[in-house]
Each structure stands twice: as structure tokens, then as C-alpha cells.
Short mmCIF file of C-alpha atoms in Angstrom, two decimals:
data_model
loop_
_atom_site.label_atom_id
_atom_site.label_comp_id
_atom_site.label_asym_id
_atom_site.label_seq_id
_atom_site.Cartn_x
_atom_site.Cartn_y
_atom_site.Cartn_z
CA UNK A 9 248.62 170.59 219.62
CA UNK A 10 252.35 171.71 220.70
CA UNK A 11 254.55 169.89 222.96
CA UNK A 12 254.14 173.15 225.17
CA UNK A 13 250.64 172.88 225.90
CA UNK A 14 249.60 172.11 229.53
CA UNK A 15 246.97 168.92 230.61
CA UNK A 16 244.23 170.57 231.78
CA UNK A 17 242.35 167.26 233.94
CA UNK A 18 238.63 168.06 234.39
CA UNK A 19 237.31 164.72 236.15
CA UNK A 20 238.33 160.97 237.10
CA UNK A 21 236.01 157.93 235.54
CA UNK A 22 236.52 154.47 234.12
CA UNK A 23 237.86 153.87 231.02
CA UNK A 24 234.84 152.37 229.09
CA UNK A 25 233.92 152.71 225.62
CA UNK A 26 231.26 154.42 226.72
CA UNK A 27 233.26 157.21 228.71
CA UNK A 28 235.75 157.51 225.61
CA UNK A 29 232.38 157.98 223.08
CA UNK A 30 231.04 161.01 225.57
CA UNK A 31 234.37 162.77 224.98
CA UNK A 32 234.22 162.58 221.19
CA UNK A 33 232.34 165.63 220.65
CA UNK A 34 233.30 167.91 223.93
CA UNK A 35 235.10 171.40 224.30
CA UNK A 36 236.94 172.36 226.87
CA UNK A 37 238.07 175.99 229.14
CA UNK A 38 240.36 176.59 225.89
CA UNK A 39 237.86 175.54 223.47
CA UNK A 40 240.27 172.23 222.82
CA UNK A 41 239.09 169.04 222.31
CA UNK A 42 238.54 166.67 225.23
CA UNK A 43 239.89 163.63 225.19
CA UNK A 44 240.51 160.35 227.99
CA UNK A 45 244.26 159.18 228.78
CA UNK A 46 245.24 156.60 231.08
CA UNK A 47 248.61 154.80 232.47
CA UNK A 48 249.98 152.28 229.95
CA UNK A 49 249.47 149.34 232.70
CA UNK A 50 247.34 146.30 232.05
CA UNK A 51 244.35 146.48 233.72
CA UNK A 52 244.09 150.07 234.52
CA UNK A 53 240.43 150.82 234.72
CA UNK A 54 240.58 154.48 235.36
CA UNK A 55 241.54 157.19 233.16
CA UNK A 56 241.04 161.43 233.48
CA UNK A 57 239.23 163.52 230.90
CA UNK A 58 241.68 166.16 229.65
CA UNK A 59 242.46 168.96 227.46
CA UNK A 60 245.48 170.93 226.24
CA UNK A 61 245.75 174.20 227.39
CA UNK A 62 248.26 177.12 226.32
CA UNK A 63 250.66 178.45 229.05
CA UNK A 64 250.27 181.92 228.24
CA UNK A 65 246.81 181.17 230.28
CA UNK A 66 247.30 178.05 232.73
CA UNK A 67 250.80 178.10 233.85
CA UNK A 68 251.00 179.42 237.39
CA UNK A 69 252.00 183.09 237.02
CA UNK A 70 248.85 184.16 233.89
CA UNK A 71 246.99 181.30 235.95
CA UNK A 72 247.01 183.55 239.42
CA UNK A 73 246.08 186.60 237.50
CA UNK A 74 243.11 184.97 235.70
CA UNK A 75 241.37 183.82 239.06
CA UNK A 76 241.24 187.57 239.69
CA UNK A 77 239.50 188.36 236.70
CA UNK A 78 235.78 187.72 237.37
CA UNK A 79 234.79 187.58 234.09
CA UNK A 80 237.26 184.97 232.86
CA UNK A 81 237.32 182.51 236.04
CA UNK A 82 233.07 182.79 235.34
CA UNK A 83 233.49 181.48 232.04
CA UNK A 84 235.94 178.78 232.75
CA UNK A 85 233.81 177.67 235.68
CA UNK A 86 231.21 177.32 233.36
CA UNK A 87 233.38 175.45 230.59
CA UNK A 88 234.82 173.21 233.23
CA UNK A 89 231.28 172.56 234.92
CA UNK A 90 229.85 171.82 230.99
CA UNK A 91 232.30 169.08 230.65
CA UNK A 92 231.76 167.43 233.88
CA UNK A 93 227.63 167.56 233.41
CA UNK A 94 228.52 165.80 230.01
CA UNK A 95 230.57 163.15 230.97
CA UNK A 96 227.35 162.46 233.93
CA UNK A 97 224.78 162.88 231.88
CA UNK A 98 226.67 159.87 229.65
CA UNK A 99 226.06 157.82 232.96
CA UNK A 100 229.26 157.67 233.68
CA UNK A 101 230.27 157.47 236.80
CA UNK A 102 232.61 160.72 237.48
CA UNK A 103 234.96 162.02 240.32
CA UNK A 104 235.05 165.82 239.12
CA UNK A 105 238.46 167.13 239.62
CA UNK A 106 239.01 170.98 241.14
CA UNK A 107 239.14 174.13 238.48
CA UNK A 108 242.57 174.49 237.06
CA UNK A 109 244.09 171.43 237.74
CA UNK A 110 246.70 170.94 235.62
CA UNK A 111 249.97 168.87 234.68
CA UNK A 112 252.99 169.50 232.43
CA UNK A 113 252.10 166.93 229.93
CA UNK A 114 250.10 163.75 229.69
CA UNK A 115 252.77 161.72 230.96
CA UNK A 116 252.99 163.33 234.53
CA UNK A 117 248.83 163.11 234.43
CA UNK A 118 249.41 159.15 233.92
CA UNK A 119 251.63 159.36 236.20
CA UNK A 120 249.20 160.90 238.99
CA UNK A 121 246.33 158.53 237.88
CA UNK A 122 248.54 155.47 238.67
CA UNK A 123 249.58 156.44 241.65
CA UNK A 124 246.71 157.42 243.01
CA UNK A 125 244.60 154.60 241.48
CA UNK A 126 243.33 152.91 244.54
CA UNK A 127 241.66 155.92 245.85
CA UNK A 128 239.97 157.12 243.35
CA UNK A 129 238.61 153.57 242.94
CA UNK A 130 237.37 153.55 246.22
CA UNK A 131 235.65 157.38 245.86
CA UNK A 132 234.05 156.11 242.89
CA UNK A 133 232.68 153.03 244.18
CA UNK A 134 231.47 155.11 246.26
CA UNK A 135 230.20 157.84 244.05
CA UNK A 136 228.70 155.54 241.59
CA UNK A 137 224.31 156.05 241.59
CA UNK A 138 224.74 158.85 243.33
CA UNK A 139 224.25 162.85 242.84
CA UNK A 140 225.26 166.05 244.58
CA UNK A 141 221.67 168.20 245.77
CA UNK A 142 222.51 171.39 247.52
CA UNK A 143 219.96 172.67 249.98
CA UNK A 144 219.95 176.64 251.49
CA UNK A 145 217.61 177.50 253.94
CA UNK A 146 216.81 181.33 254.33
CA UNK A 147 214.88 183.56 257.07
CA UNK A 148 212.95 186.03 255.35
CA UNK A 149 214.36 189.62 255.27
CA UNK A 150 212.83 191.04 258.51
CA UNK A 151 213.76 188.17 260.66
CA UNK A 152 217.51 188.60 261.68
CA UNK A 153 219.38 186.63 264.64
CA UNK A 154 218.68 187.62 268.01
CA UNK A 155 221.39 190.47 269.70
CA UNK A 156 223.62 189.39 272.28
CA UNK A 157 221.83 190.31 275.77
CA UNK A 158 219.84 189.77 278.64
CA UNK A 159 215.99 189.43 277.58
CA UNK A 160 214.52 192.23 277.86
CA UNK A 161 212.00 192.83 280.35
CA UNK A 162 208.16 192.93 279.78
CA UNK A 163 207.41 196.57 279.59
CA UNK A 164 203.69 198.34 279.68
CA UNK A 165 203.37 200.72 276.84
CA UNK A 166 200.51 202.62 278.34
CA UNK A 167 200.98 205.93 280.76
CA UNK A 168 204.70 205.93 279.58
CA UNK A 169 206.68 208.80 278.01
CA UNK A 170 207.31 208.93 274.36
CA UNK A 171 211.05 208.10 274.82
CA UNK A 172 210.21 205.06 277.43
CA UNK A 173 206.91 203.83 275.14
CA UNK A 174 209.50 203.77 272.02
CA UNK A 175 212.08 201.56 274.21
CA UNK A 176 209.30 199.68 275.21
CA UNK A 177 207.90 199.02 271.29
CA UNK A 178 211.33 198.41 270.79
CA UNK A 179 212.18 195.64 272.88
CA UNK A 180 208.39 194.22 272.25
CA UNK A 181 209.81 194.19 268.14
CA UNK A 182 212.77 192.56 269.36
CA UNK A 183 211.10 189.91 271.24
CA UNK A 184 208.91 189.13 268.21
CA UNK A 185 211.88 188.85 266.06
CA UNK A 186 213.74 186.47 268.79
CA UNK A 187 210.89 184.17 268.78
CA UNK A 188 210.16 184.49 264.72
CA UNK A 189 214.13 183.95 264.83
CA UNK A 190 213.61 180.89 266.87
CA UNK A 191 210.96 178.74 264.38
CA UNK A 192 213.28 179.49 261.76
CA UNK A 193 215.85 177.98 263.30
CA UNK A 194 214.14 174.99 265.36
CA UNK A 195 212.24 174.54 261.82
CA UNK A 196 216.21 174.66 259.88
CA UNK A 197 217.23 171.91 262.40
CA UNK A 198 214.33 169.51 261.48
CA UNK A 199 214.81 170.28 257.84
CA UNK A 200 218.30 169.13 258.69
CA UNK A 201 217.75 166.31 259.91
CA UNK A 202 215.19 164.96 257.54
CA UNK A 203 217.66 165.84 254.50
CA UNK A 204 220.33 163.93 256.78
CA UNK A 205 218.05 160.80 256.86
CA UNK A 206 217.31 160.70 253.09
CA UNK A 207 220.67 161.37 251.77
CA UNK A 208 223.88 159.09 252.58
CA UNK A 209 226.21 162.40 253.60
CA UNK A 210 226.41 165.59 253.73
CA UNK A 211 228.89 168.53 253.61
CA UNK A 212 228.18 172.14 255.34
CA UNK A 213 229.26 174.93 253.32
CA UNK A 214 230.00 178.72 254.34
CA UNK A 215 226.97 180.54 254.80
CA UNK A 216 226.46 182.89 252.24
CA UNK A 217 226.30 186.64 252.65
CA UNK A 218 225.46 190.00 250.81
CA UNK A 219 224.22 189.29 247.22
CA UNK A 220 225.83 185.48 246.75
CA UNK A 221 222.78 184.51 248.98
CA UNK A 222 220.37 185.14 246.14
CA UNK A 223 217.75 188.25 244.02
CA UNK A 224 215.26 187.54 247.24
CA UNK A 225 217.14 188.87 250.48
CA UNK A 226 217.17 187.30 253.71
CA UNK A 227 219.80 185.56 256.21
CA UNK A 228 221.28 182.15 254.69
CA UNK A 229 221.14 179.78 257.72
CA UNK A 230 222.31 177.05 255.99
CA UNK A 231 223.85 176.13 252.83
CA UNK A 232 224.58 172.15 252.56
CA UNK A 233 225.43 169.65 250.35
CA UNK A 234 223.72 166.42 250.42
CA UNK A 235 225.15 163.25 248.63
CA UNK A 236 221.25 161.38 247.34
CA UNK A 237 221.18 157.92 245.52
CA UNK A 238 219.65 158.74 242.07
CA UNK A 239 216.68 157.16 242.18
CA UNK A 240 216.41 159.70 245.94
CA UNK A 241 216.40 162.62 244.16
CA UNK A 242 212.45 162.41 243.58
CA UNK A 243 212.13 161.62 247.63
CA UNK A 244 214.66 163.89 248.77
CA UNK A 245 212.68 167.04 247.23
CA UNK A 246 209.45 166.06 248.27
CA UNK A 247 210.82 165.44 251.72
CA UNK A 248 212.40 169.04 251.80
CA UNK A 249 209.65 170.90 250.69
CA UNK A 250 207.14 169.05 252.90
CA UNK A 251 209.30 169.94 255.56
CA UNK A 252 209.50 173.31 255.23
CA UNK A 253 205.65 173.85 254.30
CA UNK A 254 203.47 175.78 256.51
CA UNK A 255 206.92 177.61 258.62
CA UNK A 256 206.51 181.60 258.42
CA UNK A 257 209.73 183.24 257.52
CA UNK A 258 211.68 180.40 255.75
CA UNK A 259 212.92 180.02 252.15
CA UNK A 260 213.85 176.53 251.24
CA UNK A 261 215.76 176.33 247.84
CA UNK A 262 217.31 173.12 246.44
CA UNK A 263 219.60 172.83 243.76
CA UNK A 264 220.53 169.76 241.04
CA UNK A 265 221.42 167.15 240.42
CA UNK A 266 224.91 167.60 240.25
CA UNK A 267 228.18 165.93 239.63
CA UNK A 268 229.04 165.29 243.22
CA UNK A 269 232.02 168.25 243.85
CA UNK A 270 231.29 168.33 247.46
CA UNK A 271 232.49 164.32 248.08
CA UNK A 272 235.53 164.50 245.27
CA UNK A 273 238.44 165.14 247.34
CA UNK A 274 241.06 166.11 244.05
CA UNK A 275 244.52 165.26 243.45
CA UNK A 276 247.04 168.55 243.87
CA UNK A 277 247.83 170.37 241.01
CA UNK A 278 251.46 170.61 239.51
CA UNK A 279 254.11 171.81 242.34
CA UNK A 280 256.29 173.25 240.04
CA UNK A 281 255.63 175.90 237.61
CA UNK A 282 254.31 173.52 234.19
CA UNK A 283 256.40 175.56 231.66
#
């Protein structure tokens, strides 16, 4: 590799022969090989997982570009998310770092490592035997949240005209989806709160919209991240499911194990441009 090349850190984990054996054989966003490098101080238990990466594609300028190119920030995602599920499926325990974090050589990444070492210590202690589950809860397509308004009034259908029987339908469809509207939600709450009971944290994400939310349509009323001991992950499911059984109108899907992103909080990048 040149002297040129840019550190390209993909997670945070202990330096173990173990960790350093999981490398051997991985491929990283460049297609380089991955490799673990840690401070020269006695001691040190922690080292990241890196890669060299050109500067025609990572420096900040061609960097800022690229995460405007769907097609090549979907592929990275995926390279940087296929090294991370590696190193955890080694059993190692990992603090994944953010996409595109990168230093201007290994010596500034040491340098980051040491000076942060006491708190990524303590986020891996606390990581360690756990997993990242992700839990969206959906109301089906014809339920939708309740207008802004006084509720309407209860209106006889019968001896009206055809434009005050239509009103009245109307507002009898709207107070059907208000109360459908209203189990969802009372039902989302309790689904909540049992995930919150069997997990050890949790993170709300941005409720997703338009077609992020999914092939089956319907309103996203929540989209969490839930933090579950390992040997949880069984429980946690069975929990969720059982939860959501039997409630017309709501979509429960869960997602993992992963590496936990949600709980990692990463190191900045470079401040300068890495050229």
C-alpha cells in the first residue's frame, strides 16, 4: 500500500489473538485487506480494525460527492456492515465505528485510540453479551392518524339528503378510523413497554416514511432500537410477537441481531482534509 492511502477505521475491539485471526481473511469498502493496529503503549488492550483506502475516493472533497451517489454509498454500507458482522460473529466484542471514518495514516488512528481509550473501554464493557434488535411497529394501510378537530357529532343517516347522508358516512368512517387509530396506538405503547422491560436500553429512531417504511404500506409508528443480552434475543422475540398477537391493524417487524450501531457513540472523523 502507498504512504498516500487513507485509514479507513470500521470498529473498536480488544486486541486478542482472537480479534487479530477474524481479520486475516476480511475485505474491506476498497476491497483492501483488513487488518488491527493499536498504540505502541504497554498494556493497551484496545485496537481498531482498519483498511487503506485511496484518496481519489475517501478524502473529503470525492468523499462528499460519493455520499450522493446512491449506488456507491449502498455498496460501501454494505462492505462496511460485512466487516463489522465478521468481526461479531468471531465473538468479539465490537464498538462499530460510523461509515467513512477515516484518518491520515495509522499513526493519527493510534493516536485517537489512545486518547480516547478509557471510553471506549467503558462502552465496551458495556457492549460486551449484548446485540442491537430493531423493532417497527406499523398500522395497516387504511388506518391513518386521526385529523386535527373537534369530534364530530353523531349524525343519523336516515331521512337525510344525499350531500348531508355522505357528510354523515363520512364522519361515521372517520370515527371508525379514530378509534381503529387508537388500538394501534394504545396496543404500540404496550408493545413498548414490554420491549423496554426485556431489553437493557433503547434508542428511538425517525419514523420512517414513503417507501423506506417497507414493500407492505402502512404508517410506521415506531421504529426503535433495543440493546438485548444475547442469550434475550430468543425472549425478546417471543415477547414482541406475543404482544402484538390478536391487535387488528398492526404490523410488528423485528430485525437482527446486530452489531450494536445504535449504543456506539464514534470518535470524529479527520478535521482536516487527509491528503
Amino acid at each position: 500500500m502507498s504512504d498516500t492511502n487513507l485509514v479507513y477505521t470500521y470498529a473498536v475491539l480488544r486486541r486478542t489473538p482472537e480479534a487479530a485471526a477474524a481479520t486475516a481473511h476480511l475485505r474491506g469498502v476498497a476491497g483492501e485487506p483488513i487488518h488491527l493496529v493499536a498504540p505502541a503503549v504497554s498494556g493497551h488492550q484496545l485496537a481498531f480494525a482498519i483498511g487503506h483506502v485511496p484518496p481519489a475516493d475517501y478524502d473529503d472533497i470525492p468523499l462528499q460527492a460519493h455520499l450522493h451517489d446512491v449506488d456507491w454509498l449502498e455498496s460501501t454500507v454494505r462492505s462496511h456492515h460485512a466487516v463489522v458482522a465478521a468481526l461479531v460473529a468471531s465473538g468479539a466484542a465490537v464498538l462499530p465505528l460510523r461509515l467513512a471514518t477515516v484518518y491520515r495514516d495509522e499513526d493519527r488512528a493510534r493516536q485517537a485510540l489512545d486518547i480516547r481509550r478509557g471510553y471506549f473501554l467503558s462502552l465496551l464493557d458495556r457492549l460486551t453479551g449484548h446485540v442491537e434488535l430493531g423493532v417497527k411497529i406499523y398500522a395497516a394501510p387504511d388506518i391513518t392518524p386521526p385529523e386535527d378537530g373537534p369530534e364530530p357529532a353523531q349524525d343519523p343517516v336516515t331521512g337525510l339528503g344525499v350531500g348531508r347522508a355522505y357528510q354523515a358516512i363520512r364522519r361515521r368512517r372517520q370515527r371508525r378510523n379514530e378509534e381503529a387509530w387508537r388500538t394501534v396506538a394504545q396496543a404500540a405503547a404496550r408493545l413498548t413497554d414490554t420491549a423496554g422491560a426485556l431489553a437493557v436500553d433503547r434508542v428511538a429512531h425517525t419514523l420512517e416514511r414513503g417507501s423506506p417504511a417497507g414493500t407492505a404500506p402502512g404508517t410506521n409508528v415506531a421504529n426503535d432500537a433495543y440493546l438485548v443480552p444475547a442469550d434475550r434475543v430468543v425472549a425478546f422475540r417471543a415477547g414482541i410477537l406475543a404482544a402484538a398477537q390478536g391487535v387488528p391493524g398492526l404490523r410488528v417487524e423485528i430485525t437482527g441481531p446486530w452489531a450494536p450501531y445504535s449504543f456506539a457513540l464514534q470518535p470524529e472523523p479527520h478535521e482536516e482534509p487527509a491528503a
